[in-house]
Coordinates of C-alpha atoms in Angstrom, one line a residue:
M1 CA 176.3 99.0 147.0
S2 CA 174.0 100.6 149.6
R3 CA 170.4 99.3 149.2
N4 CA 167.1 99.1 151.0
S5 CA 164.2 97.2 149.4
A6 CA 160.6 98.2 149.3
S7 CA 159.8 94.7 150.5
D8 CA 161.4 95.7 153.8
L9 CA 158.5 98.1 154.6
S10 CA 157.0 95.8 157.3
A11 CA 154.8 98.7 158.5
T12 CA 152.9 98.7 155.3
E13 CA 149.5 97.1 155.6
E14 CA 149.2 94.3 153.1
L15 CA 147.3 95.3 150.0
S16 CA 144.9 93.1 148.2
P17 CA 145.4 92.7 144.5
S18 CA 141.6 92.0 144.2
P19 CA 139.3 94.1 142.0
P20 CA 138.0 97.3 143.6
E21 CA 134.6 96.0 144.1
A22 CA 136.0 93.5 146.6
A23 CA 136.9 96.3 149.0
A24 CA 133.4 97.4 150.0
P25 CA 133.3 98.6 153.7
P26 CA 131.2 96.7 156.3
R27 CA 127.7 97.9 157.1
A28 CA 127.2 100.0 160.2
R29 CA 126.1 98.3 163.4
A30 CA 123.4 100.8 164.2
L31 CA 121.6 103.9 163.0
V32 CA 121.5 107.0 165.2
L33 CA 119.1 109.9 164.4
V34 CA 120.1 113.3 165.5
G35 CA 118.5 116.7 165.1
M36 CA 116.6 119.5 166.8
P37 CA 113.5 119.0 169.0
G38 CA 110.6 118.6 166.6
A39 CA 112.7 117.1 163.8
G40 CA 110.7 113.9 164.0
K41 CA 113.5 111.6 165.3
T42 CA 111.2 109.4 167.3
A43 CA 108.3 109.2 164.8
I44 CA 110.7 108.7 161.8
G45 CA 112.9 106.3 163.8
R46 CA 110.0 104.0 164.7
R47 CA 108.8 103.7 161.1
L48 CA 112.4 103.3 159.8
A49 CA 113.1 100.6 162.3
A50 CA 110.0 98.7 161.2
R51 CA 111.1 99.0 157.5
L52 CA 114.6 97.8 158.3
G53 CA 113.5 95.0 160.7
L54 CA 115.5 96.5 163.6
P55 CA 114.5 97.3 167.2
F56 CA 113.8 101.0 168.0
R57 CA 114.9 102.8 171.1
D58 CA 114.4 106.4 172.2
A59 CA 117.4 107.7 174.2
D60 CA 115.2 110.1 176.3
A61 CA 112.8 107.4 177.2
E62 CA 115.7 105.0 178.1
I63 CA 117.2 107.8 180.3
E64 CA 113.9 108.4 182.1
A65 CA 113.5 104.6 182.7
A66 CA 117.0 104.3 184.1
A67 CA 116.7 107.4 186.3
G68 CA 113.1 106.6 187.4
M69 CA 112.1 110.3 186.9
P70 CA 111.3 112.6 184.0
I71 CA 114.0 114.5 182.2
T72 CA 112.6 117.7 183.5
E73 CA 113.1 116.6 187.0
I74 CA 116.7 115.3 186.3
F75 CA 117.5 118.8 185.0
A76 CA 115.9 120.5 187.9
R77 CA 117.5 118.4 190.6
Y78 CA 121.0 117.8 189.2
G79 CA 121.6 120.2 186.3
E80 CA 122.6 119.6 182.6
P81 CA 126.2 118.3 183.2
H82 CA 124.8 115.4 185.3
F83 CA 122.1 114.7 182.6
R84 CA 124.6 114.7 179.8
D85 CA 126.9 112.3 181.6
G86 CA 124.0 109.9 182.1
E87 CA 122.8 110.4 178.6
R88 CA 126.2 109.5 177.2
R89 CA 126.3 106.3 179.4
V90 CA 122.9 105.2 178.2
I91 CA 123.7 105.8 174.5
T92 CA 127.0 104.0 174.8
R93 CA 125.3 101.0 176.4
L94 CA 122.6 100.9 173.7
L95 CA 125.1 101.1 170.9
A96 CA 127.3 98.4 172.4
G97 CA 124.4 95.9 171.9
P98 CA 122.7 94.4 168.8
P99 CA 122.0 96.7 165.8
L100 CA 119.1 99.1 166.4
V101 CA 117.7 102.4 165.3
L102 CA 118.3 105.0 168.1
A103 CA 116.6 108.4 168.4
T104 CA 118.7 110.8 170.5
G105 CA 117.8 114.0 172.3
G106 CA 118.4 117.3 170.6
G107 CA 121.5 118.0 172.7
A108 CA 123.1 114.6 172.6
F109 CA 125.2 114.9 169.4
A110 CA 126.2 118.5 170.3
D111 CA 128.0 117.1 173.4
A112 CA 131.6 116.4 172.4
A113 CA 132.0 113.3 174.5
T114 CA 128.7 111.8 173.4
R115 CA 129.4 112.6 169.8
A116 CA 132.8 110.9 170.1
A117 CA 131.2 107.8 171.7
I118 CA 128.6 107.5 168.9
K119 CA 131.3 107.8 166.2
A120 CA 133.5 105.3 168.0
S121 CA 130.7 102.8 168.1
G122 CA 130.7 102.6 164.3
A123 CA 127.1 103.6 164.0
T124 CA 125.8 105.5 161.0
T125 CA 124.5 109.0 162.0
L126 CA 121.6 110.7 160.2
W127 CA 120.7 114.3 160.7
L128 CA 117.0 115.2 160.2
R129 CA 117.3 118.8 159.3
C130 CA 114.3 121.1 159.5
D131 CA 113.8 124.9 159.1
L132 CA 112.6 127.1 161.9
P133 CA 108.9 127.4 160.8
T134 CA 108.6 123.7 160.6
L135 CA 110.1 123.2 164.0
L136 CA 107.9 125.8 165.6
R137 CA 104.8 124.1 164.4
R138 CA 106.0 120.7 165.6
V139 CA 107.1 121.8 169.1
A140 CA 103.8 123.6 169.9
G141 CA 102.5 122.1 173.2
R142 CA 105.9 121.0 174.4
E143 CA 106.3 123.9 176.9
H144 CA 106.9 121.3 179.6
R145 CA 110.3 120.5 178.1
P146 CA 113.2 122.0 180.1
M147 CA 114.4 124.2 177.4
F148 CA 111.0 125.8 176.7
L149 CA 110.0 126.6 180.3
N150 CA 109.1 130.3 180.6
A151 CA 110.7 131.1 177.2
D152 CA 109.8 132.1 173.7
P153 CA 110.0 128.8 171.6
A154 CA 111.2 130.7 168.5
E155 CA 114.0 132.4 170.4
V156 CA 115.0 129.2 172.0
L157 CA 115.1 127.2 168.7
Q158 CA 117.1 129.9 166.9
R159 CA 119.6 129.9 169.7
L160 CA 119.8 126.1 169.7
M161 CA 120.1 125.9 165.9
A162 CA 123.0 128.3 165.9
A163 CA 124.7 126.3 168.6
R164 CA 123.9 122.7 167.4
H165 CA 123.8 122.8 163.6
P166 CA 127.6 122.9 163.3
F167 CA 127.8 119.6 165.2
Y168 CA 124.9 118.0 163.5
A169 CA 126.8 118.7 160.2
E170 CA 129.2 116.0 161.3
A171 CA 126.6 113.3 160.7
D172 CA 127.2 110.8 158.0
V173 CA 123.9 111.5 156.1
T174 CA 121.7 114.6 156.1
V175 CA 118.0 114.6 155.0
T176 CA 116.1 117.8 154.9
C177 CA 112.5 117.4 156.3
S178 CA 109.4 119.4 155.7
D179 CA 105.7 119.2 156.5
E180 CA 105.2 116.1 154.2
S181 CA 103.7 113.0 155.7
L182 CA 105.8 110.8 158.0
E183 CA 105.7 107.9 155.6
T184 CA 107.0 110.1 152.8
T185 CA 109.9 111.4 155.0
T186 CA 110.6 107.9 156.2
R187 CA 110.9 106.6 152.6
R188 CA 113.2 109.5 151.7
V189 CA 115.4 108.7 154.7
Q190 CA 115.6 105.1 153.7
E191 CA 116.5 106.0 150.2
A192 CA 119.2 108.4 151.4
L193 CA 120.7 105.7 153.6
E194 CA 120.7 103.1 150.8
G195 CA 122.3 105.5 148.4
A196 CA 124.9 106.8 150.8
V197 CA 128.5 105.6 150.1
P198 CA 130.5 105.7 153.4
P199 CA 133.9 107.2 152.9
R200 CA 137.0 105.1 153.5
R201 CA 139.4 106.3 156.1
L202 CA 143.2 105.6 156.3
A203 CA 145.3 106.7 159.2
V204 CA 148.8 108.2 158.7
G205 CA 150.5 107.2 161.9
L206 CA 152.6 110.1 163.0
G207 CA 151.7 110.2 166.7
E208 CA 150.3 113.5 167.8
R209 CA 150.7 114.8 164.2
G210 CA 148.9 111.8 162.7
Y211 CA 145.9 112.4 160.5
E212 CA 143.3 110.7 158.4
V213 CA 143.0 110.4 154.6
V214 CA 139.3 110.3 153.8
V215 CA 138.4 108.9 150.4
G216 CA 135.0 108.7 148.8
P217 CA 132.3 110.6 146.8
G218 CA 130.5 113.7 148.0
L219 CA 133.1 114.9 150.5
L220 CA 133.0 118.5 149.4
A221 CA 129.4 118.8 150.5
R222 CA 130.4 117.4 153.9
A223 CA 133.7 119.3 154.2
G224 CA 132.8 121.4 157.2
G225 CA 131.6 118.5 159.3
L226 CA 134.7 116.5 158.4
I227 CA 137.4 119.1 159.0
A228 CA 135.9 121.0 161.9
P229 CA 136.7 118.3 164.5
V230 CA 140.4 118.5 163.8
L231 CA 140.8 122.3 163.6
P232 CA 141.4 124.7 166.5
A233 CA 138.8 127.2 165.2
R234 CA 136.1 127.2 162.6
R235 CA 138.0 129.7 160.4
V236 CA 139.8 129.0 157.1
V237 CA 141.3 130.6 154.1
V238 CA 140.9 128.7 150.9
V239 CA 143.6 128.6 148.2
S240 CA 142.7 127.3 144.8
D241 CA 143.5 128.0 141.2
A242 CA 141.6 129.8 138.5
A243 CA 140.7 126.5 136.7
V244 CA 139.6 124.5 139.8
A245 CA 137.7 127.2 141.7
P246 CA 134.8 127.6 139.3
L247 CA 134.3 123.8 139.3
H248 CA 134.6 122.9 143.0
L249 CA 134.7 126.0 145.2
P250 CA 130.9 126.5 145.3
A251 CA 130.4 122.9 146.7
L252 CA 133.2 123.4 149.2
R253 CA 131.9 126.8 150.3
E254 CA 128.4 125.2 151.0
G255 CA 130.0 122.3 152.8
L256 CA 131.9 124.6 155.1
A257 CA 129.0 126.8 155.7
A258 CA 126.9 123.8 156.8
A259 CA 129.2 123.4 159.8
E260 CA 129.5 127.2 160.4
V261 CA 133.1 127.2 159.2
K262 CA 133.9 130.8 158.2
V263 CA 135.9 131.4 155.1
L264 CA 138.0 134.5 155.6
A265 CA 139.3 134.6 152.1
E266 CA 139.2 132.7 148.8
I267 CA 142.6 133.1 147.0
A268 CA 143.0 131.9 143.4
V269 CA 146.3 131.5 141.7
P270 CA 147.0 130.9 138.0
P271 CA 146.9 127.2 137.1
G272 CA 150.2 125.4 136.3
E273 CA 153.6 124.8 137.7
A274 CA 154.7 128.4 137.1
S275 CA 152.6 129.4 140.2
K276 CA 155.0 127.5 142.5
D277 CA 157.5 130.3 143.0
F278 CA 158.5 132.8 145.7
A279 CA 156.7 135.7 144.0
R280 CA 153.4 133.8 144.1
L281 CA 154.0 132.5 147.6
Q282 CA 154.4 136.1 148.8
D283 CA 151.2 137.1 147.1
V284 CA 149.3 134.3 148.8
L285 CA 150.8 135.1 152.2
E286 CA 149.9 138.8 151.9
A287 CA 146.3 137.9 150.9
M288 CA 146.0 135.5 153.9
L289 CA 147.3 138.1 156.4
A290 CA 145.1 140.9 154.9
A291 CA 142.1 138.6 155.4
G292 CA 142.8 138.3 159.2
L293 CA 144.6 135.0 159.3
D294 CA 145.9 134.1 162.8
R295 CA 147.5 131.0 164.3
R296 CA 144.2 129.3 164.8
T297 CA 143.0 129.8 161.2
A298 CA 143.5 126.9 158.8
V299 CA 144.6 127.0 155.2
V300 CA 142.6 124.8 152.9
A301 CA 144.2 123.8 149.6
L302 CA 141.6 123.0 147.0
G303 CA 143.2 121.8 143.8
G304 CA 146.0 119.7 142.4
G305 CA 149.6 119.2 143.4
V306 CA 150.7 122.8 142.6
V307 CA 148.0 124.3 144.8
G308 CA 148.7 121.8 147.6
D309 CA 152.5 122.4 147.5
L310 CA 152.1 126.2 147.4
A311 CA 149.3 126.5 150.0
G312 CA 151.0 124.0 152.2
F313 CA 154.3 126.0 152.2
A314 CA 152.3 129.1 152.9
A315 CA 150.7 127.4 155.9
A316 CA 154.1 126.2 157.1
V317 CA 155.7 129.7 157.1
A318 CA 152.7 132.0 157.9
M319 CA 152.9 132.9 161.6
R320 CA 155.6 130.2 161.8
G321 CA 153.0 127.6 161.1
V322 CA 149.2 127.4 160.9
P323 CA 146.9 124.4 160.4
F324 CA 146.6 123.0 156.9
V325 CA 143.9 120.9 155.2
Q326 CA 144.4 119.1 151.8
V327 CA 141.4 118.8 149.5
P328 CA 143.0 117.4 146.3
T329 CA 140.9 117.5 143.1
T330 CA 143.3 115.7 140.7
L331 CA 144.3 112.0 140.6
L332 CA 147.9 113.0 140.9
A333 CA 147.3 114.9 144.1
Q334 CA 144.9 112.4 145.6
V335 CA 147.3 109.4 145.2
D336 CA 150.5 111.3 146.0
S337 CA 151.2 114.9 146.8
S338 CA 148.4 115.5 149.3
V339 CA 149.8 112.8 151.6
G340 CA 153.1 113.1 153.5
G341 CA 153.5 116.8 154.3
K342 CA 156.0 117.8 151.6
T343 CA 155.3 121.4 150.6
G344 CA 157.4 123.8 148.6
V345 CA 158.1 125.9 145.5
N346 CA 160.5 125.6 142.6
L347 CA 163.7 127.5 142.0
R348 CA 165.5 128.1 138.7
A349 CA 167.9 125.3 139.7
G350 CA 165.2 122.7 140.0
K351 CA 161.8 121.5 141.3
N352 CA 160.8 121.8 145.0
L353 CA 164.2 123.0 146.1
A354 CA 162.7 125.4 148.7
G355 CA 160.1 124.0 151.0
A356 CA 159.1 122.5 154.4
F357 CA 157.6 119.4 155.9
H358 CA 154.2 120.5 157.1
Q359 CA 151.6 117.7 157.7
P360 CA 148.0 118.4 157.0
R361 CA 145.3 118.0 159.7
I362 CA 143.2 115.9 157.3
V363 CA 143.1 115.0 153.6
L364 CA 139.7 114.9 151.9
A365 CA 140.0 113.0 148.6
D366 CA 136.6 113.5 147.0
T367 CA 136.5 111.1 144.1
D368 CA 133.6 112.9 142.5
T369 CA 136.1 115.7 141.5
L370 CA 138.0 113.3 139.3
A371 CA 135.1 113.3 136.8
T372 CA 136.0 116.9 135.8
L373 CA 139.6 116.1 134.9
P374 CA 140.7 116.3 131.3
P375 CA 141.8 112.9 130.0
R376 CA 145.4 114.0 129.8
E377 CA 145.4 115.0 133.5
L378 CA 143.8 111.7 134.5
R379 CA 146.5 109.8 132.6
A380 CA 149.2 111.9 134.2
G381 CA 147.9 111.1 137.6
Y382 CA 147.9 107.4 136.9
A383 CA 151.7 107.5 136.5
E384 CA 151.9 107.8 140.3
V385 CA 149.5 104.9 140.8
A386 CA 151.8 102.8 138.6
K387 CA 154.8 103.9 140.6
H388 CA 153.1 102.8 143.8
G389 CA 152.3 99.5 142.2
L390 CA 155.9 99.0 141.2
L391 CA 157.0 99.7 144.8
Q392 CA 154.3 97.5 146.4
G393 CA 154.0 94.5 144.2
P394 CA 150.5 93.1 144.2
L395 CA 149.2 96.6 143.3
W396 CA 151.3 96.5 140.1
D397 CA 149.5 93.2 139.2
W398 CA 146.2 95.0 139.8
C399 CA 147.4 98.0 137.7
E400 CA 148.1 95.7 134.8
R401 CA 144.6 94.2 135.0
H402 CA 142.7 97.4 135.8
G403 CA 144.7 100.3 134.7
A404 CA 142.5 100.8 131.6
E405 CA 139.5 101.2 133.9
V406 CA 141.3 103.9 135.9
I407 CA 142.1 105.8 132.7
A408 CA 138.5 105.4 131.6
G409 CA 137.3 107.1 134.8
D410 CA 135.6 104.0 136.3
A411 CA 134.6 105.1 139.8
A412 CA 135.3 101.8 141.6
A413 CA 138.8 101.5 140.0
L414 CA 139.6 105.1 140.8
T415 CA 138.6 104.7 144.4
H416 CA 140.7 101.5 144.7
A417 CA 143.7 103.3 143.1
V418 CA 143.5 106.2 145.5
L419 CA 143.0 104.1 148.6
E420 CA 145.8 101.7 148.0
S421 CA 148.2 104.4 146.9
C422 CA 147.5 106.4 150.0
R423 CA 147.8 103.2 152.1
L424 CA 151.3 102.6 150.8
K425 CA 152.4 106.1 151.0
G426 CA 151.0 106.7 154.4
A427 CA 152.9 103.7 155.8
I428 CA 156.1 104.8 154.2
V429 CA 155.7 108.4 155.5
A430 CA 154.9 107.1 159.0
A431 CA 158.2 105.1 159.0
D432 CA 160.4 107.8 157.6
E433 CA 158.6 111.1 157.7
R434 CA 161.4 113.5 156.8
E435 CA 163.3 111.2 154.4
E436 CA 166.1 110.7 156.9
S437 CA 166.7 107.0 156.4
A438 CA 170.2 106.3 155.3
E439 CA 168.9 104.4 152.3
G440 CA 165.4 103.3 151.2
G441 CA 162.6 104.6 153.4
R442 CA 160.7 107.5 152.0
A443 CA 163.3 108.0 149.3
L444 CA 161.8 104.9 147.6
L445 CA 158.8 107.2 146.7
N446 CA 161.2 108.9 144.3
L447 CA 161.1 106.0 141.9
G448 CA 161.3 107.5 138.4
H449 CA 161.5 111.1 139.9
T450 CA 165.3 111.7 139.5
F451 CA 164.8 111.4 135.7
G452 CA 161.3 113.0 135.9
H453 CA 162.2 116.1 137.7
A454 CA 165.2 116.7 135.4
I455 CA 162.8 116.4 132.4
E456 CA 160.3 118.8 133.9
A457 CA 163.0 121.4 134.8
E458 CA 164.5 121.2 131.3
A459 CA 161.1 121.8 129.8
G460 CA 160.8 124.9 131.9
F461 CA 157.6 123.9 133.7
D462 CA 155.8 125.3 130.7
G463 CA 153.0 122.7 130.6
S464 CA 154.4 120.9 127.6
V465 CA 155.4 118.0 129.9
L466 CA 153.1 117.3 132.9
H467 CA 154.6 116.0 136.1
G468 CA 152.9 112.6 135.7
E469 CA 154.1 112.4 132.1
A470 CA 157.7 113.1 133.2
V471 CA 157.4 110.5 136.0
A472 CA 156.1 107.9 133.5
V473 CA 159.1 108.4 131.3
G474 CA 161.2 108.3 134.5
L475 CA 159.7 104.9 135.4
G476 CA 160.6 103.5 132.0
L477 CA 164.2 104.9 132.3
A478 CA 164.5 103.6 135.9
A479 CA 163.5 100.1 134.7
A480 CA 165.9 100.3 131.7
L481 CA 168.8 101.5 134.0
S482 CA 168.1 98.6 136.4
A483 CA 168.3 96.1 133.6
R484 CA 171.5 97.6 132.3
L485 CA 173.1 97.4 135.7
G486 CA 172.0 93.7 136.0
H487 CA 169.4 94.1 138.8
C488 CA 166.4 92.8 136.9
S489 CA 165.6 90.8 133.8
Q490 CA 166.2 92.3 130.4
E491 CA 162.5 91.8 129.7
W492 CA 161.3 93.9 132.6
P493 CA 161.7 97.4 131.1
S494 CA 159.6 96.3 128.1
R495 CA 156.8 95.2 130.5
V496 CA 156.8 98.5 132.4
I497 CA 157.0 100.6 129.2
A498 CA 154.3 98.5 127.5
H499 CA 151.8 99.0 130.4
L500 CA 152.4 102.8 130.6
A501 CA 152.0 103.2 126.8
A502 CA 148.8 101.1 126.8
C503 CA 147.4 103.6 129.3
G504 CA 148.2 106.5 127.0
L505 CA 151.3 107.8 128.8
P506 CA 154.7 108.6 127.3
A507 CA 157.0 105.9 128.5
R508 CA 160.2 106.8 126.6
L509 CA 162.1 110.0 126.2
A510 CA 161.3 110.0 122.4
D511 CA 157.5 109.9 123.3
L512 CA 157.7 113.5 124.6
P513 CA 156.8 116.4 122.3
R514 CA 160.2 118.0 122.6
R515 CA 163.9 116.9 122.5
F516 CA 166.3 117.2 125.4
A517 CA 170.0 117.8 125.6
L518 CA 172.1 115.2 127.4
E519 CA 174.2 117.8 129.2
G520 CA 171.1 119.6 130.5
L521 CA 169.5 116.5 131.9
M522 CA 172.7 115.3 133.5
G523 CA 173.3 118.7 135.0
R524 CA 169.8 118.7 136.5
M525 CA 170.2 115.3 138.0
A526 CA 173.5 116.3 139.5
K527 CA 171.7 119.0 141.5
D528 CA 168.8 116.7 142.6
K529 CA 168.0 117.3 146.3
K530 CA 168.0 113.6 147.0
N531 CA 171.7 113.2 146.1
R532 CA 174.1 112.2 148.8
D533 CA 177.7 113.5 149.1
G534 CA 177.7 114.7 145.5
A535 CA 176.7 111.3 144.1
M536 CA 173.5 110.9 142.1
R537 CA 170.9 108.7 143.9
F538 CA 168.5 106.5 142.0
V539 CA 165.7 104.2 143.0
L540 CA 166.2 100.9 141.1
M541 CA 164.1 97.8 140.6
R542 CA 164.6 94.0 140.8
A543 CA 161.0 93.2 140.4
P544 CA 157.5 94.5 141.4
G545 CA 157.7 95.1 145.2
D546 CA 161.5 94.8 145.2
C547 CA 162.9 98.3 144.7
F548 CA 165.9 99.9 146.4
T549 CA 167.9 103.1 146.5
S550 CA 171.5 103.3 145.3
S551 CA 174.1 106.0 145.3
E552 CA 176.6 103.9 143.3
V553 CA 175.3 104.3 139.8
P554 CA 178.0 105.1 137.3
P555 CA 177.3 108.5 135.7
E556 CA 178.5 107.1 132.4
A557 CA 175.8 104.4 132.5
V558 CA 173.1 107.1 133.0
A559 CA 174.5 109.2 130.2
A560 CA 174.7 106.2 127.8
L561 CA 171.1 105.3 128.6
L562 CA 169.9 108.9 127.9
R563 CA 171.9 109.0 124.7
D564 CA 170.4 105.8 123.5
E565 CA 167.0 107.1 124.3
G566 CA 167.5 110.1 122.1
A567 CA 169.0 112.8 124.3
A568 CA 171.2 115.0 122.1

């Protein structure tokens, strides 16, 4: 029998079975204030440093001290490129030392190399955002500054705001400032910092095509600043569905606008698996092209797995491939379909039988969006978390202890489930991106899916059986088949089924709201795209964290199991 165990995935970073609250990120080493001239970076920075018990430094003052001359003279003698190079070296030196509060010049964070150095230092960045009238009042009397020499301050500020705001939007925290007192603004800044939850970042290691999965709350509001650095141009088309768009598109729209990311079109498709077909794909492609999409325009998928698969396939074939961003809003999509680059549509013969591998540039998993999911959708998404737990081992133990918290919508449990699922899947994808391993590899992610996809297809993708529900039943059947073939204990299927049932999922064929014909299910599995040389291919289990693929499962054993489970 040909096998490859999930325990052989040495590339997978070890997961902790500890509760979600144990996975808090470390605090930043330093705080860097960015913003326009007149935003109050120095005045606020000094007061904030005193409150936090940290030293304060002003980058411009440090530059003048290092150069032995005013910034005006540095500009006049050597020009801006020389100044920016020195500014970057001074900021890098300061951030390499002990924690501090650092106020930067208005142009520092707009410089790509300096911005990269600040981010690489691990510092928290805070944008003090002010409107034009406020800035004009504050810069009065600063005509000696290089940018204001012999120029209209309003005109200069408007030009600089247009040029710099898109880069300031990449800051970790934004606080809008007004003409209130410095103490009031400082207090609000401190409260914003204390209330900010830094997103977690996971790298999917695919070389030049590698990308990050960013997980955390409030990401839609920061979408522009997060995705702009990885796009060739600040132009996108957004694909969503008619159920998700009213809930989350306004926040995404504002987040993109903050970084001057232009939305050429917002395309909504009907919700549900029925939208994953060639007719809908053509409609989406025609709408994209009519809006002016070119090869530097990115496609942003906002929604669940259906939207991600459809929009991703459209991005893969439009202009022979355009950039793609995943913004999953369901648990199922956040833990599974948004990571790995599988895109596609369904055919009458089965699910996802037409598609392409097209990796996203970034995945933004905003955990706040999960609060809007109906309970049934949340439970369905949890089936994929349980699958990852069965593949990984310690995560299964965590699932048995904390699965009820995930189903109840607990924020910490949801974040942990998304993070660890993406960590596992990202490592597997990095090792076997296109599912080319002879056995095992990425194929292991199909645990429960050979059964599950057959169930979905036989149900006609009509919504009576959700993907996660079909996968849950598939996990129970895979465990039962493994036991019948002697690969695991006879008690193991009961444990898997009991956990899924306790989380409100169907775990047996008889739990579904309709009956299935044995011949139909066997026929679907015979056409599964994962089959090799005409033989059905299953992922089987020995124990949590010890799963393997096999193409040597007797069809009669599968048929007997389905018959015993109630298939007519």
